Amino acid sequence: MAQWQEVQLLEKTYLEKVHELYSEDHLPMEVRQYLAPWLEDQNWSRAAEPHSAEAHMLFHTLLALLDDQYSRFGTRTEDFVLKHNLRKSKLNLQAKYRECPEQLANVIANLLREEKAILNRGLAAQQAAAQPTSSAPMETDRQQKIERRLVETRAAVQELDREVRHLEELQDTFDFRYKMHRMVANGAPASPELARQTEQLQAMLNSLDRSRKSLWQDVLARAQELLGRCETLRDFLLEELAEWKERQRRACLGAACDTSLSHLQTWFTAAAEGLFQLWRLLWALGDQHAKLTYLHDPLETRRPLLESRLQEHLSCLLRSAFVVEIQPIMPFPNQRPLVLKTGSKFSVRARLLVKLQDRSHRLEAKIILDQHPPDVKGFRKFNILTSTSKTLVQDDPQMEGLVCDFRHISLKDQRAGASGKGSKGASEGLPAVTEELHLITFTLDYKYQDLVLELQTSTLPVVIISSNNQFSSAWASVLWFNMLSPDPKNQLFFSAPPAASWAQLAQVLSWQFSVATKRGLDEDQLHMLAEKLFGLEATPASTLTWARFAKDNPPVFCFWTWLDGILSLIQEHLAQLWKDGHIMGFVSRKRERQLLKRKQMGTFLLRFSESSRDGGITCSWVEPGEKGQPKVRSVEPYTKVELKSLELPDIIHDYQLVAAENIPENPLKFLYPSTPRDEAFGKYYTERREVDLLEQKKYLNQRLIRVSSRQPSEPWLPEGMVEASPAAAGPGPDQLEVLELGTEQLELGASGLEVLEALEQELDLMRFDSADSNMLRGGDPYLPLPDDVPPPVLPGNTLFLGANDFPPLQVDSKDFQ
């Protein structure tokens, strides 16, 4: 079904909007009716481009189609009016758009878009009425006031419009009779009839004068009252807009906030329509004043004041209605806006919340980087490599406003051969690259009759980097600024950054995990982080400085570097485990011992390492100790290096220790608090029977798992720092043996070297034959041991038995050809 046919089936409320759409003389409705299918099939947006040849062709085709339709009418009486209206429409279109057919194309394109928007809203209302009502979010008190004030404003403007039209009708009636009287009176002799007509005209003029004086006084007074109401409405809208901007700011940091502009667009457009209609009424009063005035005419003194006040309202409303809908963001590496990299593409979008009154007027926005840069030594300047201007368009028929969508923008440092090293600037006393804030500004020239405005809006400050290794530090700057800065345009914020309270920081840190891993931090995890930063005396009012949060001091690294390393580790290797709640994550060693010692033997938990710069995860479990007392043991942290080769669930599944009877067993039996290991991790295990030989050998190396029993009292370093690579200390008297991964050193006391030599002999048996044979020697632990090859002899105190202690796998020799 054609769009025009669907429109005519809408309910009365939406049909009234269609009639309003065609109430002006841009395109008569009868033309829309008769040429509906043809109008909908043309690409009017393309034809609206300047100097378009297609616009001329479509214009002449439209006129020809109107002639064809005109010829189809018969000679019946009812066709006479139709023919007259159609002929008049054609002549009007021909006279108006002959010299500028592109303008007609633009008008038709906009009409079809707005018509489609009305149709979509009408259809959506019909579907909503057919479905059961759902619980809609409650409106706030201010939003209800906005709705009521809009209804009152619309009714008041309509009433003023009726008053002004009544004055115009009285004035036009008098003008017509006066002109007719003069035509008759010129050259005609005096007569009683002429004198009577003159008296009637004088009486009519006196009545008009009285009506003008009373009505104009009343109209001006009501217009002034209406402007007062509009001022209150404007204040409500600005408060709503400020809250939306704060929600958008929080959403950039990861908060789950509603950043939809649908309500604001509806409200701003309705408010602007009322003001524009009042503007037109004041212009109509100006026309009346030009036709007829008298001494002490209130229009002469009060109308200019009202126009000035109205212009101020419109200016404020329109400037506020130009907003950044989508803050600058690169398509990768993740959902972190406001960090841009030179040479990489990014996108940003601005929106004008008010629908244009003049649909034939084209608006073009320009984008500027650092329009007013701060006067700071070493502040970098950048060139925008793509087009810096864009025409505003209506991207969604259901949305009232216009958008300016800049995509695939890239930046280039103006400095010749700039390396972009963040440390270089700091060493020369210049601001660090990741603490340098830049602003992207949109400018837009708006014109309506005598109203000419320059609209501007700016993004939140962005950090521009030139290397991916600066990304984490840049994001720390974005977090700190948007968490603490009261001024969203303060580019000198990091010249003296304020401290953050733990109440502020805890919320933002939880958002980081919610966005990156789909699971935020709970109260226990946040409490552990607070104690790590502030000690046992941590409170919500405890404060953290910017330097403690984000300033590395090699070989010591800062709190954010450590935490962002954990975020990266989760995203790359532990996403599903973390999301499903199998990783406790942030728990102190003291708390870990308290939790595990109350549980049955074999209970274990997973927590993040406190000493790994790039993120590490460790496993701790409880087992019987001396005199039957529970003892907590831990493995050395697993980092991205190990987890690339073997996933954590497989490590947990295959982990083995040698018991006193020299029998290997897995001490990890129950995931805290009491979930059986395989029940918790079974769905994550991977099948490794089909992997090649090298992967199986790598798997063998990974099975030699490191164990540590470091005491839980290891303190957090001063100023919230973590050592990047702590020195390896020798085992203490109560320390467990530490078995390193792969071919690294085994710290097993006096017998350690013997164990290592035996393992090296065993692994040496896995090599291929020197005669290029495709068969393996019998020492491979994944194959049954041949009868003619004796097992290697290991020292009596080794942790592992012979090769047959590993689960045999059926391996076909052709797999290794």
PDB file of C-alpha atoms in Angstrom, residues 241 244 258-266 323-325 351 353 399:
ATOM      1  CA  LEU A 241      18.738  18.873  29.684  1.00  0.00           C
ATOM      2  CA  TRP A 244      20.489  14.308  30.558  1.00  0.00           C
ATOM      3  CA  ASP A 258      19.040   6.247  29.867  1.00  0.00           C
ATOM      4  CA  THR A 259      20.557   8.638  27.311  1.00  0.00           C
ATOM      5  CA  SER A 260      17.585   8.708  24.938  1.00  0.00           C
ATOM      6  CA  LEU A 261      16.674  12.151  23.586  1.00  0.00           C
ATOM      7  CA  SER A 262      13.120  11.324  22.522  1.00  0.00           C
ATOM      8  CA  HIS A 263      11.355  13.178  25.363  1.00  0.00           C
ATOM      9  CA  LEU A 264      13.657  16.179  25.198  1.00  0.00           C
ATOM     10  CA  GLN A 265      13.169  16.470  21.433  1.00  0.00           C
ATOM     11  CA  THR A 266       9.393  16.403  21.804  1.00  0.00           C
ATOM     12  CA  VAL A 323      23.757  18.999  21.813  1.00  0.00           C
ATOM     13  CA  VAL A 324      26.347  16.261  21.306  1.00  0.00           C
ATOM     14  CA  GLU A 325      24.285  13.100  21.057  1.00  0.00           C
ATOM     15  CA  ARG A 351      21.757  16.842  17.210  1.00  0.00           C
ATOM     16  CA  LEU A 353      16.475  19.054  19.157  1.00  0.00           C
ATOM     17  CA  MET A 399      12.630  11.858  15.627  1.00  0.00           C
TER      18      MET A 399
END
